[in-house]
mmCIF file of C-alpha atoms and ligand atoms in Angstrom:
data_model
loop_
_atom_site.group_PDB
_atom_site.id
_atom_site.type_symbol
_atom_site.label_atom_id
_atom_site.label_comp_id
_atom_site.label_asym_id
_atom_site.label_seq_id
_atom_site.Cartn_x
_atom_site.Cartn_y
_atom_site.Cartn_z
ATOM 1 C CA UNK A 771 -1.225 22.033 -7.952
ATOM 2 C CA UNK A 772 -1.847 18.264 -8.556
ATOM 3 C CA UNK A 773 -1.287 16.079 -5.338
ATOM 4 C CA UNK A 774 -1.198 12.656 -4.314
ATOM 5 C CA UNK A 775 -0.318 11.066 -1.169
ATOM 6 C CA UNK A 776 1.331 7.570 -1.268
ATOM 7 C CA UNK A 777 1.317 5.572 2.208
ATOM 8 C CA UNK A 778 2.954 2.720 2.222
ATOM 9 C CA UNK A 779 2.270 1.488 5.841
ATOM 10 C CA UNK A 780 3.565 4.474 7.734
ATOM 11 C CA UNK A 781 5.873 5.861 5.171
ATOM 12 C CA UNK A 782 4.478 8.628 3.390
ATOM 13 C CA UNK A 783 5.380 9.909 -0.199
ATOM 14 C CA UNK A 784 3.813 12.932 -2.050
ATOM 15 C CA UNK A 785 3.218 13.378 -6.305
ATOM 16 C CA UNK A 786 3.584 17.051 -6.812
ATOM 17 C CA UNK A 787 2.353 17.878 -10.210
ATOM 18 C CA UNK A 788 2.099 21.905 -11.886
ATOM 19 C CA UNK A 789 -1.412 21.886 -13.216
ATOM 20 C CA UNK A 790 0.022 24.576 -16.173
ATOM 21 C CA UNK A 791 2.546 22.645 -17.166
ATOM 22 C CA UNK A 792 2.437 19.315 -16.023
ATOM 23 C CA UNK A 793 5.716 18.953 -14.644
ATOM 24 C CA UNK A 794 6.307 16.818 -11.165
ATOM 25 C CA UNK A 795 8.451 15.860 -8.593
ATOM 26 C CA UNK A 796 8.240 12.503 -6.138
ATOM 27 C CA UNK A 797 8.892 13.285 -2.946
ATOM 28 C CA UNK A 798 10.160 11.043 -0.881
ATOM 29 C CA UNK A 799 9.668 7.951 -2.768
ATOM 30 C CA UNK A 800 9.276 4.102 -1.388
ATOM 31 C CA UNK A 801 10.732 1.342 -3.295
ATOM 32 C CA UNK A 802 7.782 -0.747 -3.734
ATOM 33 C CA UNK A 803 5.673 1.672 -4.895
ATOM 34 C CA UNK A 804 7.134 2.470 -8.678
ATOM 35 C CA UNK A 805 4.386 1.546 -10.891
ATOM 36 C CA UNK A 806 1.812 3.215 -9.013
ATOM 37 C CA UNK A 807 3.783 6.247 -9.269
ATOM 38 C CA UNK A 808 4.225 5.895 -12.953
ATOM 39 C CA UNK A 809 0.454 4.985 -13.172
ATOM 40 C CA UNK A 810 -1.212 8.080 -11.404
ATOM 41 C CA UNK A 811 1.740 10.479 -13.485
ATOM 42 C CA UNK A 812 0.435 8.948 -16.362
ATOM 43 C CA UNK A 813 -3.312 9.304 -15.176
ATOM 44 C CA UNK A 814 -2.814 12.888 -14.625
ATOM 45 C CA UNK A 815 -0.765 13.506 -17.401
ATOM 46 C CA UNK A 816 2.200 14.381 -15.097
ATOM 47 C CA UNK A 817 6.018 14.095 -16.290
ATOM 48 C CA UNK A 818 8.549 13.454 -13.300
ATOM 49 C CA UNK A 819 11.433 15.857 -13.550
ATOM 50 C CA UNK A 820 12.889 14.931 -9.813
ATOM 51 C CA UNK A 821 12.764 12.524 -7.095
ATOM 52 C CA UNK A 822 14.002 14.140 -4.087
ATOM 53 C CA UNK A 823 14.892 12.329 -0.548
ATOM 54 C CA UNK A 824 14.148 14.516 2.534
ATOM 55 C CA UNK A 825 16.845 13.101 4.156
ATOM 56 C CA UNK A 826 18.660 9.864 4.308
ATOM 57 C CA UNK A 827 16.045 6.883 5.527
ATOM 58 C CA UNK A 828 17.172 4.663 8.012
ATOM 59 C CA UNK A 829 13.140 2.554 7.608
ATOM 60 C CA UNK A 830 12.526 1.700 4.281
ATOM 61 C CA UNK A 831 14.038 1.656 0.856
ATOM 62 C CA UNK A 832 14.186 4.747 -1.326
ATOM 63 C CA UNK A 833 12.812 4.476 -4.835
ATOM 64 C CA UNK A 834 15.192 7.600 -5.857
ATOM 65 C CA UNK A 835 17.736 5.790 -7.457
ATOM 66 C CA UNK A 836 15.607 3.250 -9.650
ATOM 67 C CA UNK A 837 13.003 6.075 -11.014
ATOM 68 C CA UNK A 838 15.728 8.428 -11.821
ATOM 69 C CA UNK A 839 17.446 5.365 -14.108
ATOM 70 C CA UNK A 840 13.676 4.787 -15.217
ATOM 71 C CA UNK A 841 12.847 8.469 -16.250
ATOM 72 C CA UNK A 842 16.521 10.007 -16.866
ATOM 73 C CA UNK A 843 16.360 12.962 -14.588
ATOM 74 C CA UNK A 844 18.178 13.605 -11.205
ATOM 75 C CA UNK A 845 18.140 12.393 -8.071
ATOM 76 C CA UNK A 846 18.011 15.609 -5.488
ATOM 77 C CA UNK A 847 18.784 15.662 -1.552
ATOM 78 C CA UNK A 848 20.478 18.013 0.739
ATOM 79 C CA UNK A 849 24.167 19.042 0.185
ATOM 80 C CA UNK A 850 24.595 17.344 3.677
ATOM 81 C CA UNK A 851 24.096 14.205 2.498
ATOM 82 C CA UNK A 852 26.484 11.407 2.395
ATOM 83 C CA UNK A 853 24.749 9.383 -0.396
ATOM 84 C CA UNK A 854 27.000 9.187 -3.292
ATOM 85 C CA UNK A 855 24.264 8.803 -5.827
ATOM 86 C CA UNK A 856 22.744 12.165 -5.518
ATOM 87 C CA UNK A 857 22.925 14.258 -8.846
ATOM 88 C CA UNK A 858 21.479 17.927 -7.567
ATOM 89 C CA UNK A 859 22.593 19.126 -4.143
ATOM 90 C CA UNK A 860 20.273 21.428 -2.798
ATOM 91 C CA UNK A 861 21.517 24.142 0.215
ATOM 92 C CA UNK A 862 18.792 26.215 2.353
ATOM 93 C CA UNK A 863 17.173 28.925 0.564
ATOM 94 C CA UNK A 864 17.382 27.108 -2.919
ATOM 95 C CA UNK A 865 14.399 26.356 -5.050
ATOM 96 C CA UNK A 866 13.552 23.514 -7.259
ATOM 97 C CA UNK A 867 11.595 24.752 -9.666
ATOM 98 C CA UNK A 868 9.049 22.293 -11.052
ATOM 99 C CA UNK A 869 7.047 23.891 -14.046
ATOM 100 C CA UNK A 870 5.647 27.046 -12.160
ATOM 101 C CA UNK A 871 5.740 25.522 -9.063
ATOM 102 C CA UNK A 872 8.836 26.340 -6.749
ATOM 103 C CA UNK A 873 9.644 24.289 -3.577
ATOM 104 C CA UNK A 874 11.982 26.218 -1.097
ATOM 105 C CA UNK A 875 14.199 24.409 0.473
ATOM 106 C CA UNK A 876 14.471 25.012 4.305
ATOM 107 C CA UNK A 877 17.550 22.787 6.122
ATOM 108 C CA UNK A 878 16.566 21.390 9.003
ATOM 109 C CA UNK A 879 19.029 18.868 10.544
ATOM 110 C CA UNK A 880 18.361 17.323 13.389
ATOM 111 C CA UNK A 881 16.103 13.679 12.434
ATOM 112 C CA UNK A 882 19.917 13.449 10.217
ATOM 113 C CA UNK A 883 22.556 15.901 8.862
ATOM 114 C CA UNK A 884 20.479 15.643 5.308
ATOM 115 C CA UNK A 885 17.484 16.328 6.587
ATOM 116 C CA UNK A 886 15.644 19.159 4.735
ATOM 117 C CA UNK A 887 11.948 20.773 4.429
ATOM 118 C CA UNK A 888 10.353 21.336 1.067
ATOM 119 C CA UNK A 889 7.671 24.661 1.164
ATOM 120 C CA UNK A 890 5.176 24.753 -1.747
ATOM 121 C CA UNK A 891 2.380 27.130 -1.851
ATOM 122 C CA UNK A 892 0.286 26.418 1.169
ATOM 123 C CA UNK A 893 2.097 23.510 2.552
ATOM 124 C CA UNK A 894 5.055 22.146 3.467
ATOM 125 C CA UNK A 895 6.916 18.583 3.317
ATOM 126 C CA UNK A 896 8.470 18.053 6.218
ATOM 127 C CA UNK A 897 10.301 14.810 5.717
ATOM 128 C CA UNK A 898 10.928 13.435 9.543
ATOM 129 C CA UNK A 899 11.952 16.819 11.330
ATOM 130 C CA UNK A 900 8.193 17.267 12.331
ATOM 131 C CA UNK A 901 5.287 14.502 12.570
ATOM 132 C CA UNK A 902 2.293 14.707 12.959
ATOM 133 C CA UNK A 903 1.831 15.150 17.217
ATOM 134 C CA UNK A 904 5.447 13.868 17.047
ATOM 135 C CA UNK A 905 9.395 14.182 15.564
ATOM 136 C CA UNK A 906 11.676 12.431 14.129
ATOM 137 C CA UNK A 907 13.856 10.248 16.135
ATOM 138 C CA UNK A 908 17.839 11.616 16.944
ATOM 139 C CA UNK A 909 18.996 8.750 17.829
ATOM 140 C CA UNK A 910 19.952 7.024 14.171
ATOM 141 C CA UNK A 911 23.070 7.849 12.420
ATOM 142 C CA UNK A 912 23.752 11.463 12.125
ATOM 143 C CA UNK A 913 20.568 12.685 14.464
ATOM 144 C CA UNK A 914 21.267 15.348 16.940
ATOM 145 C CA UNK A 915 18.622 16.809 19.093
ATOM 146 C CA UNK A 916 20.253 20.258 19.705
ATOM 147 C CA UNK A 917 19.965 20.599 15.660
ATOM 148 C CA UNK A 918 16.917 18.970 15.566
ATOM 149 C CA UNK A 919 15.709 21.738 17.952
ATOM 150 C CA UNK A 920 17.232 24.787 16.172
ATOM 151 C CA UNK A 921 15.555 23.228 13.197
ATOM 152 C CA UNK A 922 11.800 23.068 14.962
ATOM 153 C CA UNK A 923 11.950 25.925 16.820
ATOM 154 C CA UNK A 924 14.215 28.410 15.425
ATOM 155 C CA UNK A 925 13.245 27.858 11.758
ATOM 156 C CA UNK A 926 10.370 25.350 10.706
ATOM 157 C CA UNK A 927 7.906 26.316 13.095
ATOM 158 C CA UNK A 928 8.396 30.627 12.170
ATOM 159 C CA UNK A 929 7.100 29.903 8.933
ATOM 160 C CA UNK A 930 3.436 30.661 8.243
ATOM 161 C CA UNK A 931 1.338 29.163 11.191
ATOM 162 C CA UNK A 932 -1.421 27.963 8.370
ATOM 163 C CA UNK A 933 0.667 25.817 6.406
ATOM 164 C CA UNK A 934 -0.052 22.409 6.089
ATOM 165 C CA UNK A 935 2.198 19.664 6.886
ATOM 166 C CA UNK A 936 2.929 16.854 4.809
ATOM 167 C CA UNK A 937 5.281 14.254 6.822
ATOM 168 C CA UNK A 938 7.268 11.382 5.909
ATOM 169 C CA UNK A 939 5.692 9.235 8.359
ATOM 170 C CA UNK A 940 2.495 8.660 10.076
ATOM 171 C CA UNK A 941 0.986 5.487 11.562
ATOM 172 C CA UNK A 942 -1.608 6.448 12.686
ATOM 173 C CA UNK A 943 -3.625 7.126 9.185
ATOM 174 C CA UNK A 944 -3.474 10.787 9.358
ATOM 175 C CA UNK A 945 -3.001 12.907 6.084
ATOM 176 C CA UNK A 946 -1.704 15.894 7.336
ATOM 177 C CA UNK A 947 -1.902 18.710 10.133
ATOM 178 C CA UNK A 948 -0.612 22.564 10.148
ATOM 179 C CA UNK A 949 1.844 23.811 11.639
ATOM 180 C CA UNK A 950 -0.508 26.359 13.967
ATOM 181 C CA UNK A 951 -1.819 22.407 15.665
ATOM 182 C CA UNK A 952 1.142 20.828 15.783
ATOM 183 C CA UNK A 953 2.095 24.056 18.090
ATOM 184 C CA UNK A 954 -0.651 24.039 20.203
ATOM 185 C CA UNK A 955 -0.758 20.205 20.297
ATOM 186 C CA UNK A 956 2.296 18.268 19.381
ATOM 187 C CA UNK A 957 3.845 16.940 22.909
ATOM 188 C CA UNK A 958 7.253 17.022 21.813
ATOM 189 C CA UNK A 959 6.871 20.921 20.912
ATOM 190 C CA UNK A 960 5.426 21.583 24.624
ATOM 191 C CA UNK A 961 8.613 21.335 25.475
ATOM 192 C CA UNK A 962 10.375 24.569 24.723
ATOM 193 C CA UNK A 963 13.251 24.783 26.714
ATOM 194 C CA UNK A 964 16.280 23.505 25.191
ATOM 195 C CA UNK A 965 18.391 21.359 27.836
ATOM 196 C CA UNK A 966 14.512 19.401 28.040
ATOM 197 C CA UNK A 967 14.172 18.820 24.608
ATOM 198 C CA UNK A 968 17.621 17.547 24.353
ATOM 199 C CA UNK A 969 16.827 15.531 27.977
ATOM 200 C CA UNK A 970 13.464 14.287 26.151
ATOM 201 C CA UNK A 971 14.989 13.405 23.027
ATOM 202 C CA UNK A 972 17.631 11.230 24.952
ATOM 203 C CA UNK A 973 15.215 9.302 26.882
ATOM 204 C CA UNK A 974 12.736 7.613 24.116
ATOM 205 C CA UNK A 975 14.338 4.590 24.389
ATOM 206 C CA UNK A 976 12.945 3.611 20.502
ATOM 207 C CA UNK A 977 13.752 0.084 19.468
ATOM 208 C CA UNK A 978 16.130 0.161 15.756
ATOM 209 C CA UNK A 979 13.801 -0.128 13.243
ATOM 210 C CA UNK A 980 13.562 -3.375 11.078
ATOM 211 C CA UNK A 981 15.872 -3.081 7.605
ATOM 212 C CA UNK A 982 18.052 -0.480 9.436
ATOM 213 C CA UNK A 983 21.726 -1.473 7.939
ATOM 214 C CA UNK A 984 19.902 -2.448 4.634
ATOM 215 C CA UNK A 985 18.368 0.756 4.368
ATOM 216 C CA UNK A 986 21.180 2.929 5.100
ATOM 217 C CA UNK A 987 23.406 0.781 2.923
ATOM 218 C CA UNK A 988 21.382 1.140 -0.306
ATOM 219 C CA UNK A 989 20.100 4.648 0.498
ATOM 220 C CA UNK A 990 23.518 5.857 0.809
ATOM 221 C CA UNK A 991 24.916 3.539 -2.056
ATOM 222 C CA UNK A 992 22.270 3.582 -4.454
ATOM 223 C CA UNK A 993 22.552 0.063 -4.105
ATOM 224 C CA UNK A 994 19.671 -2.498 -4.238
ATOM 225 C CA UNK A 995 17.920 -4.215 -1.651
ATOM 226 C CA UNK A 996 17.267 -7.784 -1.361
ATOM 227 C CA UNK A 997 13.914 -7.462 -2.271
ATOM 228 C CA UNK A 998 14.752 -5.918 -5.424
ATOM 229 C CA UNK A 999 17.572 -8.663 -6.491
ATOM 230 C CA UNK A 1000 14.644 -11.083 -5.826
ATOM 231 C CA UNK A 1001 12.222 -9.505 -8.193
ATOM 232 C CA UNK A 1002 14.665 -8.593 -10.790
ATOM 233 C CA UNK A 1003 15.425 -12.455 -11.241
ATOM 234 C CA UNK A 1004 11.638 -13.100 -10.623
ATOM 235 C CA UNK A 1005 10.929 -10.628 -13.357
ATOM 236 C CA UNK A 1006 13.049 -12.865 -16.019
ATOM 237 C CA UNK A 1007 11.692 -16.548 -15.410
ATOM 238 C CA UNK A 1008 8.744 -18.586 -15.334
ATOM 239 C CA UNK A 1009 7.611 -20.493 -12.680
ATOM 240 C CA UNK A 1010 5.943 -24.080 -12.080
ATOM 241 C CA UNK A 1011 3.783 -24.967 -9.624
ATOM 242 C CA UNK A 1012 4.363 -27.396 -6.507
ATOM 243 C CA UNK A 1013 1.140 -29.737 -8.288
ATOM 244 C CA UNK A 1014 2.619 -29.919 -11.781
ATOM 245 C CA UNK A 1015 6.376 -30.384 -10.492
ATOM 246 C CA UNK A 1016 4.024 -33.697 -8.306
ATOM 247 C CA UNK A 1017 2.619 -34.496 -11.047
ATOM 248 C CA UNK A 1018 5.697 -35.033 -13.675
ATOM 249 C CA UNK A 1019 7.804 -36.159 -10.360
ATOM 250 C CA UNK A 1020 5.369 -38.631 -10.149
ATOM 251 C CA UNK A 1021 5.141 -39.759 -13.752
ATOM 252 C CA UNK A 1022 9.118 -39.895 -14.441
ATOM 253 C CA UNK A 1023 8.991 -37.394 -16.688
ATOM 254 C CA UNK A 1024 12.780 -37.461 -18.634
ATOM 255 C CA UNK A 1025 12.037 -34.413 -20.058
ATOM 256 C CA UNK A 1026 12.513 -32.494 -16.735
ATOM 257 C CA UNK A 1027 15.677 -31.918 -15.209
ATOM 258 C CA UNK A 1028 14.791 -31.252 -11.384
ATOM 259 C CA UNK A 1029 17.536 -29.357 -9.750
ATOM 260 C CA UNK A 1030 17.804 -29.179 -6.044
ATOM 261 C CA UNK A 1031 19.774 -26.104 -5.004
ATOM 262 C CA UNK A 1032 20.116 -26.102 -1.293
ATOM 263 C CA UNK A 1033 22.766 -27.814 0.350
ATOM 264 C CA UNK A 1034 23.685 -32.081 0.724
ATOM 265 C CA UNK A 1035 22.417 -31.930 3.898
ATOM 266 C CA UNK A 1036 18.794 -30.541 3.045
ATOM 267 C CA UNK A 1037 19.096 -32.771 0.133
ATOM 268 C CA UNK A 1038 19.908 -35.870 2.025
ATOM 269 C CA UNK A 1039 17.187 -35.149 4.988
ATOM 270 C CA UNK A 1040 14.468 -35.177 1.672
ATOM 271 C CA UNK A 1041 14.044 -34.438 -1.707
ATOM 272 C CA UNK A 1042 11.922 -34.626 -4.789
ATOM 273 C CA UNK A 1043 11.650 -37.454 -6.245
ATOM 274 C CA UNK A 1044 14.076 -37.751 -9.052
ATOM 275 C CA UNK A 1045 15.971 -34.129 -7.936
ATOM 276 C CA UNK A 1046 19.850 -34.178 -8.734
ATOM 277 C CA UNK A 1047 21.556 -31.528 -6.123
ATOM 278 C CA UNK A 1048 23.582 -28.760 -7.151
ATOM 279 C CA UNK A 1049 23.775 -25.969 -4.452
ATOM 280 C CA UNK A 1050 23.236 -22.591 -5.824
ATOM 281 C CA UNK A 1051 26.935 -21.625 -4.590
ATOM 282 C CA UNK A 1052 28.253 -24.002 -7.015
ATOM 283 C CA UNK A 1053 25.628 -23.365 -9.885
ATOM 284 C CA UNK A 1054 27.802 -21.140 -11.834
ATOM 285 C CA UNK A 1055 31.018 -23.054 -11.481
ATOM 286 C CA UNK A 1056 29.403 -27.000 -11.948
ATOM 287 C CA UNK A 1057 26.977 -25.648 -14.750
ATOM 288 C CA UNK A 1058 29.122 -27.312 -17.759
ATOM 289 C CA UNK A 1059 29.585 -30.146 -16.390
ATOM 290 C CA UNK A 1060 26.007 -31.095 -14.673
ATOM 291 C CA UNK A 1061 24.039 -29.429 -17.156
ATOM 292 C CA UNK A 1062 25.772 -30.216 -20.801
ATOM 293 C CA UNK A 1063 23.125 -29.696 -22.653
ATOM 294 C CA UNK A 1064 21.419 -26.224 -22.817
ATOM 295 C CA UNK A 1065 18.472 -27.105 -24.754
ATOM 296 C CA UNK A 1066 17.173 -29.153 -21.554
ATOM 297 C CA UNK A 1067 14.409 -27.832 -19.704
ATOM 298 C CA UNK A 1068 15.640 -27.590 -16.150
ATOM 299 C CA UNK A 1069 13.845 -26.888 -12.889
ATOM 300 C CA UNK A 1070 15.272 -25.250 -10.004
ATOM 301 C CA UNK A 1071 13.709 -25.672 -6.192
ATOM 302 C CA UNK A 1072 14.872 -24.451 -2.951
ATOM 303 C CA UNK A 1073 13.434 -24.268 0.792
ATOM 304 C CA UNK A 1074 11.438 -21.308 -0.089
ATOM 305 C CA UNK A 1075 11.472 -20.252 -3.392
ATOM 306 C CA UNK A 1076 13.822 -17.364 -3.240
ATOM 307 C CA UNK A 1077 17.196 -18.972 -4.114
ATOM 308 C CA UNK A 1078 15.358 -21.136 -6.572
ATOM 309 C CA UNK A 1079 14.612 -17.972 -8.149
ATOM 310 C CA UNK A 1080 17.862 -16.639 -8.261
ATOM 311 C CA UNK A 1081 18.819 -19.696 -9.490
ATOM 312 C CA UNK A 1082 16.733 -19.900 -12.155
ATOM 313 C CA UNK A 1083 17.801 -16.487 -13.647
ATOM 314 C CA UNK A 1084 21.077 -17.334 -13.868
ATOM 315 C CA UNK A 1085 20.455 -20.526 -15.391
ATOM 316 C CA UNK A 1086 18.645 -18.477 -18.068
ATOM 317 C CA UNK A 1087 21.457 -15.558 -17.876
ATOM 318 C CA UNK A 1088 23.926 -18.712 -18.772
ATOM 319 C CA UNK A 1089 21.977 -19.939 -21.777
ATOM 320 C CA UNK A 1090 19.614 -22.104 -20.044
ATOM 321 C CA UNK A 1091 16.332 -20.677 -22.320
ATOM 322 C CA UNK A 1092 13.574 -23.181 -20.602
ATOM 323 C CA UNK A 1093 15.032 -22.553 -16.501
ATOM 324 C CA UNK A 1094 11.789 -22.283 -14.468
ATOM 325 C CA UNK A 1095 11.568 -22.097 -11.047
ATOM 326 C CA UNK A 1096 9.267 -23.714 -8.727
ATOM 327 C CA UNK A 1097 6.691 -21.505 -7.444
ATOM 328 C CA UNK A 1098 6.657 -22.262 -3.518
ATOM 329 C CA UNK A 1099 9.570 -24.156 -2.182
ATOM 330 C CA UNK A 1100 10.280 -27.290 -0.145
ATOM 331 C CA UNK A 1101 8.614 -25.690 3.059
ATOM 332 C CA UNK A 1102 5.518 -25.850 1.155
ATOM 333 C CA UNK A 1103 5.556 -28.822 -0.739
ATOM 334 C CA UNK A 1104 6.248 -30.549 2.657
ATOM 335 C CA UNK A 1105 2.817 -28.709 3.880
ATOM 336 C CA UNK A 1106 1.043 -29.672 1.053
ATOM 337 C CA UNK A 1107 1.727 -33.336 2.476
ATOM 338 C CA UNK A 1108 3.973 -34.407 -0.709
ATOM 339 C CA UNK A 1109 6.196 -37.054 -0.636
ATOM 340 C CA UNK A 1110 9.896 -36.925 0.423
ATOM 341 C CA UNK A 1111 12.778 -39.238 -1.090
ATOM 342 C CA UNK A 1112 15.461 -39.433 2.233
ATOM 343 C CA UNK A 1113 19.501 -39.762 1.342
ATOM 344 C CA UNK A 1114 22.617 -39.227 -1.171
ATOM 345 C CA UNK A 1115 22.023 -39.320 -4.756
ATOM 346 C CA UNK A 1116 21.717 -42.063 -6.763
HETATM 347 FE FE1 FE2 B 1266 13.676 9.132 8.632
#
């Protein structure tokens, strides 16, 4: 078996290669982390044939979706699952076979309704049911701590005592564990009786993690995250930097059509030099007749460089073939101790 571990802070995702025949599955895979899956696959000479969610994430954005456009194959998750862009449903006892590799599937609600366990060889994924001297929270959409311990106690933890476990999270730098130590030494699993787990489970008082609704709307949807939008537009224009924007500010250059996009009032308080405004809610509808002339090459700022982005690729979406954006925004320009130009247009 080929293996890699992917952390990306605490999240945890796993490349699962067949040495034979160099077939592989991503489990649980984070959004920001695409090209370094596609790099070590390609380093090991591994093709991707799934992506597979342990469950629906509430934390951080799934990569799922995006891969499985990238590589044509499906995107696989529990039958439980609400997320509408799953394309294999797996149910408890299935296997995925990946080249000669097969990876049972164990259902284990509890964390969610989707949540599942993957069992390869001599270890098993255990998405968020079981952490590493902890669980997964029950207290997120769809979590339920009498599942979640029917799912520990009655079926994850009678498997084989010497398997390894592979979570979904772990903060704490930690690899992996077996399930033998997590018995002996897991706190949550000291508690064995069921009306205390449930009890336990109850009383955690866990803040909601950060990105909660955007993760659960795109994980469920598909859909993309904010982040992504940003770096799909980022991924399509150039940029200019706050010194050469000062620079042909400064010299008058006509050539340059400087294009403030935030709103009159951030306009009026202080501008660039120069700067015409046209909010980035109007762009699309004021493009004809502010910008006639597509040929013109047009530069778009904003407070922070994010709209101005967006702005800039669908400048270049509309025709607009020299849109740049400025790299940085008026927050920093203002830091870098740049002059201001205060009130309406001219
Ligand atoms: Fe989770």
């Amino acid at each position: 078996m080929l293996f890699e571990q992917i952390a990306t802070g605490g999240c945890q995702s796993y490349l699962v290669g067949c040495a034979d025949t160099c077939a592989a599955v991503v489990i649980d895979p984070e959004a920001s982390q695409i090209d370094r899956y596609m790099a070590l696959a390609t380093r090991d000479g591994l093709r991707i044939h799934y992506l597979v969610d342990t469950h629906t994430h509430a934390d951080h954005f799934s990569a799922s979706r995006q891969m499985a456009r990238l590589l044509n194959v499906p995107v696989v998750m529990h039958r439980a699952t609400s997320a509408s862009h799953v394309d294999m449903r797996l149910d408890d006892g299935d296997m995925l076979a990946v080249g000669k590799l097969r990876l049972r599937v164990l259902y284990t609600p509890g964390h969610t309704i989707d949540s599942m366990c993957l069992a390869v060889d001599d270890r098993v994924f255990t998405g968020d049911t079981l952490l590493i001297g902890g669980t997964g929270r029950t207290d997120l959409p769809t979590g339920n701590a009498e599942s979640l311990y029917d799912s520990l106690f009655s079926r994850l933890l009678r498997l084989d005592p010497a398997l390894l476990v592979f979570p979904a999270h772990d903060y704490k730098g930690r690899s992996h564990s077996t399930l033998a130590d997590e018995m002996a030494t897991n706190p949550r699993l000291q508690v064995r009786e069921r009306a205390a787990f449930v009890a336990m489970m109850a009383n955690l008082n866990l803040s909601m993690p950060t990105h909660v609704t955007e993760a659960l709307r795109t994980n469920l949807s598909g859909g993309k995250t904010v982040e992504q939008m940003l770096a799909a537009a980022a991924a399509v224009v150039p940029f200019m930097s706050l010194a050469e924007l000062k620079r042909r500010s400064d010299a008058g250059d006509d050539d340059l059509i400087i294009l403030d996009v935030r709103e009159r009032d951030a306009y009026e308080a202080g501008h660039v030099a120069g700067a015409r405004l046209l909010p980035r809610g109007q762009l699309e509808l004021r493009v004809n007749q502010d910008l006639p002339d597509p040929t013109r090459r047009v530069l778009a700022y904003c407070e922070l460089g994010r709209i101005s982005t967006l702005a800039a690729a669908t400048l270049r979406e509309m025709g607009f073939q020299r849109a740049v954006a400025l790299d940085g925004g008026m927050k920093a320009w203002r830091e870098a101790g740049y002059a201001l130009k205060a009130g309406a247009e001219p």
